[in-house]
């Protein structure tokens, strides 16, 4: 009973926190800002009434470090609480609202239609691998890391007669690498958009740069899959063509399926086109535009389909089940916001960055951009997810003058996030993949991807260092 009440209280306060975020942005006012922080603090404290101790560890660690920073620096703890628990309101608003996109995708078999529509283009192992990565990136726009189990389920159903480690390596590396690469350019990925916002980088340049590096990363992964196939000594193309022949025998692709695939394309264009259009004509932060567009887009979709009742049904289930399940993620972010604020108030952020520059200056041929991705990677290996790490790193860098364009810093941070997602066995994407393909987390992450990750790091660093050499 106590836990149930805590969950309801938590849902109430975190919802108020997000609503108040929009009110504060458009109206301002010190009293409202304080109220926003207090709602965040209330949700943070209520979360511990039902958050298992094992899941509470990271947020408590961040909280303790923030308190130590405040005490050692002699900064005001009250001021830190009032300003610190408001830092993450924009990011939590996005994380609360983006999953509502899945309500639309559940209405029709859109993903199956896209895969069926494209199946004739995917008739060799290289083309199929490339196709898996592209589809995963597109679905990541809508479902974030939820794209991994969804696409895996579709691909597994398609290749249901093909078993063994070689096939799991083939599917798993495509999905994990594809998702990790989205953190460099996909506008609905919260870590990417927070880094762009915090470092005041150009959205268009950051997306263009990230997209190009991501696409080269996909081609690199396709090349690696060729060598992996040769290593296993199995002809995967034969297995794929066998499944395509079975599908052709069992059923013909009907026009309805093509219509659903076309409808999915229209949904994709209207959602992300609206975000870019509004960002171009409305002088408002992107962290604010994205949730507003998503809410409007979801409502319009159900009104057009004359399924307005689905908004109420989905909304009720979301409030009762989904929001309480996000308590660990939101607790970590609230604690991270408190810590970022403490570090920036104390001035310790400058000392940390100065320390990194000192290390890079002491080693010949080394500069800050060589080290920056490793900060993200190392934090990923102690169990901090890519979102938390990017929030911490970009939040600290936000208050420091750096001799590089912000878009280059964004790429440095997000490239570390890509490698961290691929290699760390302690963060969610690898755990989710292991839960669906039944291989060990170490194998899915570190063992299957370390050679690719090293090559990817070198590739990104060549780009960054050439940019510094020729343009700075």
Short mmCIF file of C-alpha atoms in Angstrom, two decimals:
data_model
loop_
_atom_site.label_atom_id
_atom_site.label_comp_id
_atom_site.label_asym_id
_atom_site.label_seq_id
_atom_site.Cartn_x
_atom_site.Cartn_y
_atom_site.Cartn_z
CA UNK A 1 0.00 0.00 0.00
CA UNK A 2 2.84 2.37 0.98
CA UNK A 3 4.71 1.57 -2.26
CA UNK A 4 1.58 2.16 -4.34
CA UNK A 5 1.01 5.55 -2.71
CA UNK A 6 4.68 6.46 -3.28
CA UNK A 7 4.35 5.52 -6.97
CA UNK A 8 1.24 7.69 -7.35
CA UNK A 9 2.93 10.56 -5.54
CA UNK A 10 6.02 10.17 -7.70
CA UNK A 11 3.96 10.17 -10.95
CA UNK A 12 2.07 13.25 -9.72
CA UNK A 13 5.19 15.28 -8.86
CA UNK A 14 7.28 14.30 -11.89
CA UNK A 15 4.32 15.19 -14.15
CA UNK A 16 3.96 18.55 -12.37
CA UNK A 17 7.71 19.02 -12.73
CA UNK A 18 7.48 18.64 -16.53
CA UNK A 19 4.38 20.87 -16.82
CA UNK A 20 6.06 23.51 -14.64
CA UNK A 21 9.15 23.36 -16.89
CA UNK A 22 7.07 24.70 -19.80
CA UNK A 23 5.31 27.31 -17.62
CA UNK A 24 8.64 28.60 -16.21
CA UNK A 25 10.19 28.83 -19.68
CA UNK A 26 7.37 30.92 -21.13
CA UNK A 27 6.51 33.05 -18.07
CA UNK A 28 9.71 33.14 -15.99
CA UNK A 29 9.67 34.29 -12.37
CA UNK A 30 11.81 33.31 -9.38
CA UNK A 31 8.89 31.87 -7.41
CA UNK A 32 7.91 29.52 -10.25
CA UNK A 33 11.54 28.44 -10.72
CA UNK A 34 11.75 27.57 -7.02
CA UNK A 35 8.45 25.65 -7.30
CA UNK A 36 9.89 23.72 -10.27
CA UNK A 37 12.93 22.67 -8.20
CA UNK A 38 10.76 21.68 -5.24
CA UNK A 39 8.59 19.46 -7.47
CA UNK A 40 11.80 17.84 -8.74
CA UNK A 41 13.10 17.36 -5.19
CA UNK A 42 9.76 15.86 -4.08
CA UNK A 43 9.78 13.38 -6.99
CA UNK A 44 13.45 12.55 -6.28
CA UNK A 45 12.78 11.75 -2.61
CA UNK A 46 9.53 9.83 -3.27
CA UNK A 47 11.35 7.64 -5.81
CA UNK A 48 13.45 6.07 -3.04
CA UNK A 49 10.34 4.65 -1.36
CA UNK A 50 9.95 2.08 -4.16
CA UNK A 51 13.32 2.14 -6.01
CA UNK A 52 15.28 -1.06 -5.18
CA UNK A 53 18.57 -0.33 -3.39
CA UNK A 54 20.55 -1.96 -6.22
CA UNK A 55 19.07 0.51 -8.72
CA UNK A 56 19.45 3.49 -6.38
CA UNK A 57 23.27 3.19 -6.14
CA UNK A 58 24.29 5.51 -8.99
CA UNK A 59 21.89 8.35 -8.11
CA UNK A 60 22.91 8.17 -4.43
CA UNK A 61 26.60 8.24 -5.44
CA UNK A 62 26.03 11.36 -7.58
CA UNK A 63 24.08 12.96 -4.71
CA UNK A 64 26.85 12.25 -2.18
CA UNK A 65 29.53 13.63 -4.56
CA UNK A 66 27.43 16.79 -5.07
CA UNK A 67 27.07 17.26 -1.29
CA UNK A 68 30.84 16.79 -0.83
CA UNK A 69 31.48 19.40 -3.56
CA UNK A 70 29.12 21.90 -1.85
CA UNK A 71 30.64 21.34 1.60
CA UNK A 72 34.28 21.46 0.42
CA UNK A 73 33.72 24.56 -1.74
CA UNK A 74 31.64 26.36 0.91
CA UNK A 75 28.82 27.10 -1.54
CA UNK A 76 25.22 27.45 -0.37
CA UNK A 77 23.45 24.10 -0.15
CA UNK A 78 19.99 25.72 -0.16
CA UNK A 79 20.80 27.67 -3.33
CA UNK A 80 22.28 24.49 -4.80
CA UNK A 81 19.06 22.56 -4.17
CA UNK A 82 16.86 25.38 -5.53
CA UNK A 83 18.85 25.75 -8.75
CA UNK A 84 20.28 22.21 -9.06
CA UNK A 85 17.01 20.29 -9.19
CA UNK A 86 15.77 22.47 -12.08
CA UNK A 87 18.77 21.73 -14.35
CA UNK A 88 17.34 18.52 -15.86
CA UNK A 89 13.74 19.66 -16.35
CA UNK A 90 14.09 20.02 -20.16
CA UNK A 91 15.74 16.64 -20.57
CA UNK A 92 13.21 14.86 -18.33
CA UNK A 93 10.39 16.51 -20.33
CA UNK A 94 11.83 14.95 -23.51
CA UNK A 95 12.32 11.54 -21.85
CA UNK A 96 8.78 11.60 -20.53
CA UNK A 97 7.19 12.61 -23.84
CA UNK A 98 9.28 10.89 -26.58
CA UNK A 99 8.00 7.35 -25.67
CA UNK A 100 4.44 8.43 -26.55
CA UNK A 101 5.55 8.07 -30.20
CA UNK A 102 5.30 4.29 -29.66
CA UNK A 103 1.51 4.70 -29.26
CA UNK A 104 1.39 5.57 -32.97
CA UNK A 105 3.69 2.71 -34.03
CA UNK A 106 1.51 0.19 -32.16
CA UNK A 107 -1.54 1.13 -34.21
CA UNK A 108 -0.41 -0.70 -37.39
CA UNK A 109 2.37 -3.16 -38.36
CA UNK A 110 4.48 -0.32 -39.79
CA UNK A 111 7.90 -1.87 -39.12
CA UNK A 112 6.96 -5.27 -40.62
CA UNK A 113 5.66 -3.42 -43.70
CA UNK A 114 8.94 -1.52 -44.13
CA UNK A 115 11.00 -4.73 -43.85
CA UNK A 116 8.70 -6.60 -46.28
CA UNK A 117 8.72 -3.64 -48.66
CA UNK A 118 12.54 -3.58 -48.70
CA UNK A 119 13.14 -7.35 -48.72
CA UNK A 120 14.02 -7.55 -52.43
CA UNK A 121 16.81 -5.01 -51.86
CA UNK A 122 18.27 -7.14 -49.04
CA UNK A 123 19.17 -10.31 -50.94
CA UNK A 124 22.83 -10.65 -49.90
CA UNK A 125 24.42 -10.76 -46.44
CA UNK A 126 26.13 -7.37 -46.93
CA UNK A 127 22.94 -5.67 -48.20
CA UNK A 128 20.89 -7.28 -45.41
CA UNK A 129 23.41 -6.15 -42.76
CA UNK A 130 23.36 -2.59 -44.17
CA UNK A 131 19.53 -2.70 -44.23
CA UNK A 132 19.36 -3.86 -40.58
CA UNK A 133 21.53 -0.93 -39.52
CA UNK A 134 19.52 1.65 -41.51
CA UNK A 135 16.17 0.33 -40.21
CA UNK A 136 17.50 0.35 -36.61
CA UNK A 137 18.58 3.98 -36.99
CA UNK A 138 15.18 4.99 -38.40
CA UNK A 139 13.29 3.20 -35.61
CA UNK A 140 15.66 4.75 -33.03
CA UNK A 141 14.24 8.13 -34.07
CA UNK A 142 10.92 6.95 -32.64
CA UNK A 143 11.75 4.42 -29.92
CA UNK A 144 15.34 5.25 -28.78
CA UNK A 145 16.98 2.04 -27.48
CA UNK A 146 13.56 0.34 -27.65
CA UNK A 147 14.48 -0.09 -31.32
CA UNK A 148 16.90 -2.90 -30.38
CA UNK A 149 14.34 -5.50 -29.15
CA UNK A 150 11.76 -4.40 -31.74
CA UNK A 151 14.06 -4.75 -34.78
CA UNK A 152 15.65 -7.91 -33.33
CA UNK A 153 12.18 -9.48 -33.03
CA UNK A 154 11.35 -8.62 -36.66
CA UNK A 155 14.72 -9.86 -38.00
CA UNK A 156 14.58 -13.00 -35.87
CA UNK A 157 11.14 -13.81 -37.24
CA UNK A 158 12.46 -13.25 -40.78
CA UNK A 159 15.52 -15.49 -40.17
CA UNK A 160 13.70 -17.98 -37.93
CA UNK A 161 15.42 -21.03 -39.45
CA UNK A 162 18.95 -19.62 -39.14
CA UNK A 163 20.48 -20.46 -35.74
CA UNK A 164 23.90 -20.35 -34.07
CA UNK A 165 26.47 -17.85 -32.82
CA UNK A 166 27.39 -16.69 -36.33
CA UNK A 167 23.81 -15.45 -36.88
CA UNK A 168 23.58 -13.89 -33.41
CA UNK A 169 26.87 -12.07 -34.04
CA UNK A 170 25.52 -10.95 -37.42
CA UNK A 171 22.24 -9.60 -35.98
CA UNK A 172 23.56 -8.35 -32.64
CA UNK A 173 26.50 -6.32 -33.96
CA UNK A 174 24.30 -4.66 -36.60
CA UNK A 175 21.69 -3.57 -34.04
CA UNK A 176 24.04 -2.48 -31.26
CA UNK A 177 26.39 -0.57 -33.57
CA UNK A 178 23.50 1.05 -35.45
CA UNK A 179 21.86 2.27 -32.25
CA UNK A 180 25.15 3.50 -30.77
CA UNK A 181 25.84 5.53 -33.96
CA UNK A 182 22.47 7.32 -33.64
CA UNK A 183 23.79 9.12 -30.54
CA UNK A 184 25.96 11.21 -32.91
CA UNK A 185 23.17 12.77 -34.96
CA UNK A 186 19.57 11.71 -34.25
CA UNK A 187 17.64 14.72 -33.00
CA UNK A 188 15.29 12.76 -30.71
CA UNK A 189 18.16 11.05 -28.83
CA UNK A 190 18.20 13.01 -25.52
CA UNK A 191 21.98 12.76 -24.96
CA UNK A 192 22.74 14.25 -28.40
CA UNK A 193 20.27 17.09 -28.09
CA UNK A 194 21.43 17.91 -24.55
CA UNK A 195 25.08 18.12 -25.69
CA UNK A 196 24.13 20.40 -28.61
CA UNK A 197 22.05 22.60 -26.28
CA UNK A 198 24.55 22.70 -23.38
CA UNK A 199 27.52 23.55 -25.61
CA UNK A 200 25.53 26.01 -27.74
CA UNK A 201 26.47 24.19 -30.93
CA UNK A 202 24.74 24.62 -34.29
CA UNK A 203 22.05 21.95 -34.63
CA UNK A 204 22.32 21.73 -38.43
CA UNK A 205 26.14 21.41 -38.40
CA UNK A 206 26.10 18.91 -35.52
CA UNK A 207 23.52 16.71 -37.29
CA UNK A 208 25.31 16.93 -40.66
CA UNK A 209 28.71 16.14 -39.15
CA UNK A 210 27.31 13.34 -36.97
CA UNK A 211 25.32 11.86 -39.87
CA UNK A 212 28.38 11.70 -42.14
CA UNK A 213 30.53 10.05 -39.43
CA UNK A 214 27.64 7.70 -38.58
CA UNK A 215 27.19 6.70 -42.23
CA UNK A 216 30.92 6.02 -42.61
CA UNK A 217 30.64 4.02 -39.35
CA UNK A 218 27.85 1.92 -40.92
CA UNK A 219 29.98 1.22 -44.02
CA UNK A 220 32.89 0.32 -41.73
CA UNK A 221 30.62 -2.08 -39.83
CA UNK A 222 29.47 -3.70 -43.10
CA UNK A 223 33.15 -4.23 -43.99
CA UNK A 224 33.79 -5.79 -40.57
CA UNK A 225 30.80 -8.11 -41.05
CA UNK A 226 32.43 -9.41 -44.25
CA UNK A 227 35.60 -10.38 -42.35
CA UNK A 228 33.50 -11.85 -39.53
CA UNK A 229 31.58 -14.02 -42.00
CA UNK A 230 34.87 -15.27 -43.45
CA UNK A 231 36.14 -15.96 -39.92
CA UNK A 232 33.13 -18.19 -39.18
CA UNK A 233 33.38 -19.83 -42.63
CA UNK A 234 29.61 -19.80 -43.24
CA UNK A 235 27.82 -18.41 -46.30
CA UNK A 236 25.16 -16.12 -44.76
CA UNK A 237 23.87 -14.99 -48.17
CA UNK A 238 22.63 -18.54 -48.85
CA UNK A 239 20.65 -18.53 -45.58
CA UNK A 240 19.10 -15.13 -46.35
CA UNK A 241 18.10 -16.15 -49.88
CA UNK A 242 16.60 -19.35 -48.50
CA UNK A 243 14.37 -17.29 -46.17
CA UNK A 244 13.44 -14.88 -49.00
CA UNK A 245 12.40 -17.86 -51.15
CA UNK A 246 10.24 -19.19 -48.28
CA UNK A 247 8.53 -15.80 -47.90
CA UNK A 248 7.86 -15.57 -51.65
CA UNK A 249 6.37 -19.07 -51.54
CA UNK A 250 4.22 -18.45 -48.45
CA UNK A 251 2.72 -15.08 -49.31
CA UNK A 252 2.80 -12.27 -51.80
CA UNK A 253 3.33 -8.75 -50.47
CA UNK A 254 -0.06 -7.09 -50.74
CA UNK A 255 -0.82 -3.47 -51.58
CA UNK A 256 -1.96 -2.82 -47.99
CA UNK A 257 1.56 -3.63 -46.79
CA UNK A 258 3.01 -1.18 -49.30
CA UNK A 259 0.49 1.43 -48.14
CA UNK A 260 1.54 0.96 -44.49
CA UNK A 261 5.22 1.36 -45.47
CA UNK A 262 4.36 4.57 -47.36
CA UNK A 263 2.31 5.81 -44.40
CA UNK A 264 5.28 5.14 -42.12
CA UNK A 265 7.47 7.27 -44.42
CA UNK A 266 4.91 10.09 -44.23
CA UNK A 267 4.79 9.85 -40.42
CA UNK A 268 8.60 10.05 -40.28
CA UNK A 269 8.71 13.13 -42.53
CA UNK A 270 5.86 14.96 -40.77
CA UNK A 271 7.28 14.41 -37.27
CA UNK A 272 10.90 15.36 -37.90
CA UNK A 273 10.08 17.89 -40.62
CA UNK A 274 7.86 19.70 -38.10
CA UNK A 275 10.70 19.76 -35.53
CA UNK A 276 13.19 21.25 -38.02
CA UNK A 277 10.65 23.72 -39.44
CA UNK A 278 9.62 24.98 -36.00
CA UNK A 279 13.27 25.22 -34.94
CA UNK A 280 13.95 27.40 -38.01
CA UNK A 281 11.04 29.82 -37.52
CA UNK A 282 10.56 29.90 -33.72
CA UNK A 283 13.29 31.27 -31.47
CA UNK A 284 12.81 28.68 -28.73
CA UNK A 285 15.21 26.07 -27.32
CA UNK A 286 15.17 22.73 -29.14
CA UNK A 287 14.70 20.92 -25.81
CA UNK A 288 11.33 22.69 -25.67
CA UNK A 289 10.34 22.33 -29.34
CA UNK A 290 10.75 18.53 -29.52
CA UNK A 291 8.22 17.58 -26.78
CA UNK A 292 5.71 20.19 -27.97
CA UNK A 293 5.85 18.86 -31.57
CA UNK A 294 5.60 15.23 -30.42
CA UNK A 295 2.52 15.88 -28.27
CA UNK A 296 0.82 17.74 -31.15
CA UNK A 297 1.83 15.07 -33.69
CA UNK A 298 0.48 12.17 -31.58
CA UNK A 299 -2.83 13.99 -30.92
CA UNK A 300 -3.28 14.89 -34.63
CA UNK A 301 -2.53 11.28 -35.68
CA UNK A 302 -5.28 9.83 -33.48
CA UNK A 303 -7.78 12.57 -34.41
CA UNK A 304 -7.18 11.95 -38.15
CA UNK A 305 -7.64 8.19 -37.59
CA UNK A 306 -10.79 8.90 -35.51
CA UNK A 307 -9.26 7.05 -32.56
CA UNK A 308 -9.30 9.86 -29.98
CA UNK A 309 -10.22 7.34 -27.27
CA UNK A 310 -6.78 5.71 -27.75
CA UNK A 311 -5.12 8.86 -26.33
CA UNK A 312 -7.01 8.40 -23.05
CA UNK A 313 -6.40 4.63 -22.94
CA UNK A 314 -2.67 4.95 -23.64
CA UNK A 315 -2.35 7.97 -21.34
CA UNK A 316 -3.90 6.11 -18.41
CA UNK A 317 -1.61 3.09 -18.87
CA UNK A 318 1.38 5.42 -19.24
CA UNK A 319 0.67 7.24 -15.99
CA UNK A 320 -0.01 4.05 -14.03
CA UNK A 321 2.79 1.80 -15.32
CA UNK A 322 5.39 3.49 -17.52
CA UNK A 323 6.23 6.63 -15.50
CA UNK A 324 6.92 4.75 -12.21
CA UNK A 325 9.23 2.40 -14.19
CA UNK A 326 11.34 5.40 -15.19
CA UNK A 327 12.20 6.23 -11.58
CA UNK A 328 15.81 4.98 -11.80
CA UNK A 329 16.59 6.98 -14.95
CA UNK A 330 14.95 10.17 -13.64
CA UNK A 331 16.57 9.85 -10.19
CA UNK A 332 20.00 9.60 -11.83
CA UNK A 333 19.29 12.67 -13.99
CA UNK A 334 17.98 14.75 -11.07
CA UNK A 335 21.07 13.83 -9.03
CA UNK A 336 23.30 14.55 -12.07
CA UNK A 337 21.69 18.00 -12.43
CA UNK A 338 22.36 18.69 -8.74
CA UNK A 339 26.01 17.60 -9.21
CA UNK A 340 26.54 19.67 -12.40
CA UNK A 341 25.17 22.71 -10.61
CA UNK A 342 27.45 22.06 -7.61
CA UNK A 343 30.54 21.67 -9.83
CA UNK A 344 29.74 24.83 -11.80
CA UNK A 345 28.97 26.86 -8.65
CA UNK A 346 32.20 25.73 -6.98
CA UNK A 347 34.41 26.38 -10.02
CA UNK A 348 35.74 22.80 -9.83
CA UNK A 349 34.70 22.22 -13.45
CA UNK A 350 37.50 24.53 -14.61
CA UNK A 351 40.02 22.63 -12.46
CA UNK A 352 38.91 19.30 -14.02
CA UNK A 353 39.27 20.62 -17.57
CA UNK A 354 42.56 22.36 -16.71
CA UNK A 355 43.80 19.00 -15.38
CA UNK A 356 42.90 17.28 -18.64
CA UNK A 357 44.67 19.98 -20.64
CA UNK A 358 47.73 19.66 -18.38
CA UNK A 359 47.87 15.89 -19.06
CA UNK A 360 47.52 16.38 -22.82
CA UNK A 361 50.15 19.14 -22.85
CA UNK A 362 52.59 16.91 -20.96
CA UNK A 363 52.39 14.14 -23.57
CA UNK A 364 53.80 14.91 -27.05
CA UNK A 365 51.35 14.70 -30.01
CA UNK A 366 48.37 14.50 -27.60
CA UNK A 367 45.61 17.07 -27.35
CA UNK A 368 42.30 17.43 -25.52
CA UNK A 369 40.30 15.84 -28.37
CA UNK A 370 42.27 12.56 -28.09
CA UNK A 371 41.31 12.28 -24.40
CA UNK A 372 37.72 13.56 -24.45
CA UNK A 373 36.08 10.34 -25.81
CA UNK A 374 37.95 8.29 -23.17
CA UNK A 375 36.33 10.29 -20.36
CA UNK A 376 32.91 9.16 -21.66
CA UNK A 377 34.12 5.56 -22.26
CA UNK A 378 35.63 5.16 -18.77
CA UNK A 379 32.49 6.51 -17.07
CA UNK A 380 30.46 4.04 -19.18
CA UNK A 381 32.57 1.16 -17.85
CA UNK A 382 31.69 2.03 -14.24
CA UNK A 383 28.01 1.67 -15.08
CA UNK A 384 26.96 5.22 -15.98
CA UNK A 385 24.70 5.19 -19.05
CA UNK A 386 25.54 7.35 -22.09
CA UNK A 387 22.85 9.90 -21.24
CA UNK A 388 24.15 10.41 -17.68
CA UNK A 389 27.76 10.61 -18.88
CA UNK A 390 27.03 13.13 -21.66
CA UNK A 391 24.90 15.20 -19.27
CA UNK A 392 27.77 15.30 -16.74
CA UNK A 393 30.58 15.94 -19.23
CA UNK A 394 28.79 18.52 -21.40
CA UNK A 395 27.28 20.14 -18.29
CA UNK A 396 30.78 20.67 -16.85
CA UNK A 397 32.22 21.80 -20.21
CA UNK A 398 29.32 24.26 -20.55
CA UNK A 399 30.92 26.68 -18.08
CA UNK A 400 34.48 26.44 -19.45
CA UNK A 401 36.15 28.31 -22.33
CA UNK A 402 37.55 25.79 -24.85
CA UNK A 403 39.79 26.47 -27.88
CA UNK A 404 37.61 24.35 -30.21
CA UNK A 405 34.28 24.95 -31.98
CA UNK A 406 31.34 23.51 -29.97
CA UNK A 407 30.39 21.15 -32.85
CA UNK A 408 33.82 19.50 -32.59
CA UNK A 409 33.38 19.07 -28.81
CA UNK A 410 29.91 17.55 -29.42
CA UNK A 411 31.46 15.04 -31.84
CA UNK A 412 34.25 14.22 -29.38
CA UNK A 413 31.75 13.52 -26.59
CA UNK A 414 29.25 11.59 -28.73
CA UNK A 415 31.98 9.45 -30.34
CA UNK A 416 32.91 8.36 -26.80
CA UNK A 417 29.22 7.58 -26.22
CA UNK A 418 29.14 5.39 -29.37
CA UNK A 419 32.09 3.33 -28.14
CA UNK A 420 30.76 3.17 -24.57
CA UNK A 421 27.39 1.78 -25.77
CA UNK A 422 29.10 -0.85 -27.93
CA UNK A 423 31.65 -2.02 -25.36
CA UNK A 424 30.32 -1.52 -21.83
CA UNK A 425 28.53 -4.61 -20.48
CA UNK A 426 27.02 -2.49 -17.69
CA UNK A 427 24.69 -0.23 -19.65
CA UNK A 428 21.19 -0.75 -20.95
CA UNK A 429 21.52 -1.38 -24.75
CA UNK A 430 23.88 -4.38 -24.26
CA UNK A 431 21.72 -5.72 -21.42
CA UNK A 432 18.57 -5.45 -23.60
CA UNK A 433 20.29 -7.18 -26.54
CA UNK A 434 21.48 -10.03 -24.29
CA UNK A 435 17.98 -10.45 -22.90
CA UNK A 436 16.61 -11.12 -26.40
CA UNK A 437 19.43 -13.10 -28.06
CA UNK A 438 20.44 -15.10 -24.96
CA UNK A 439 24.19 -14.59 -25.43
CA UNK A 440 26.34 -13.29 -22.55
CA UNK A 441 26.55 -9.51 -22.15
CA UNK A 442 30.38 -9.61 -22.35
CA UNK A 443 30.17 -11.43 -25.70
CA UNK A 444 27.49 -9.11 -27.14
CA UNK A 445 29.40 -5.99 -26.15
CA UNK A 446 33.14 -6.26 -25.59
CA UNK A 447 34.11 -9.44 -27.46
CA UNK A 448 32.03 -8.84 -30.59
CA UNK A 449 32.82 -5.13 -30.92
CA UNK A 450 36.26 -4.23 -29.55
CA UNK A 451 38.11 -4.37 -32.92
CA UNK A 452 35.40 -2.30 -34.61
CA UNK A 453 35.40 0.20 -31.68
CA UNK A 454 39.19 0.73 -31.90
CA UNK A 455 38.98 1.31 -35.67
CA UNK A 456 36.02 3.67 -35.24
CA UNK A 457 37.88 5.68 -32.57
CA UNK A 458 40.94 6.04 -34.85
CA UNK A 459 38.69 7.08 -37.76
CA UNK A 460 36.92 9.80 -35.71
CA UNK A 461 40.22 11.05 -34.28
CA UNK A 462 41.73 11.36 -37.78
CA UNK A 463 38.76 13.59 -38.70
CA UNK A 464 39.05 15.68 -35.49
CA UNK A 465 42.82 16.10 -35.73
CA UNK A 466 42.69 17.03 -39.43
CA UNK A 467 40.01 19.62 -38.61
CA UNK A 468 42.25 21.13 -35.90
CA UNK A 469 45.27 21.06 -38.23
CA UNK A 470 43.61 22.76 -41.21
CA UNK A 471 40.97 25.04 -39.65
CA UNK A 472 42.28 26.11 -36.23
#
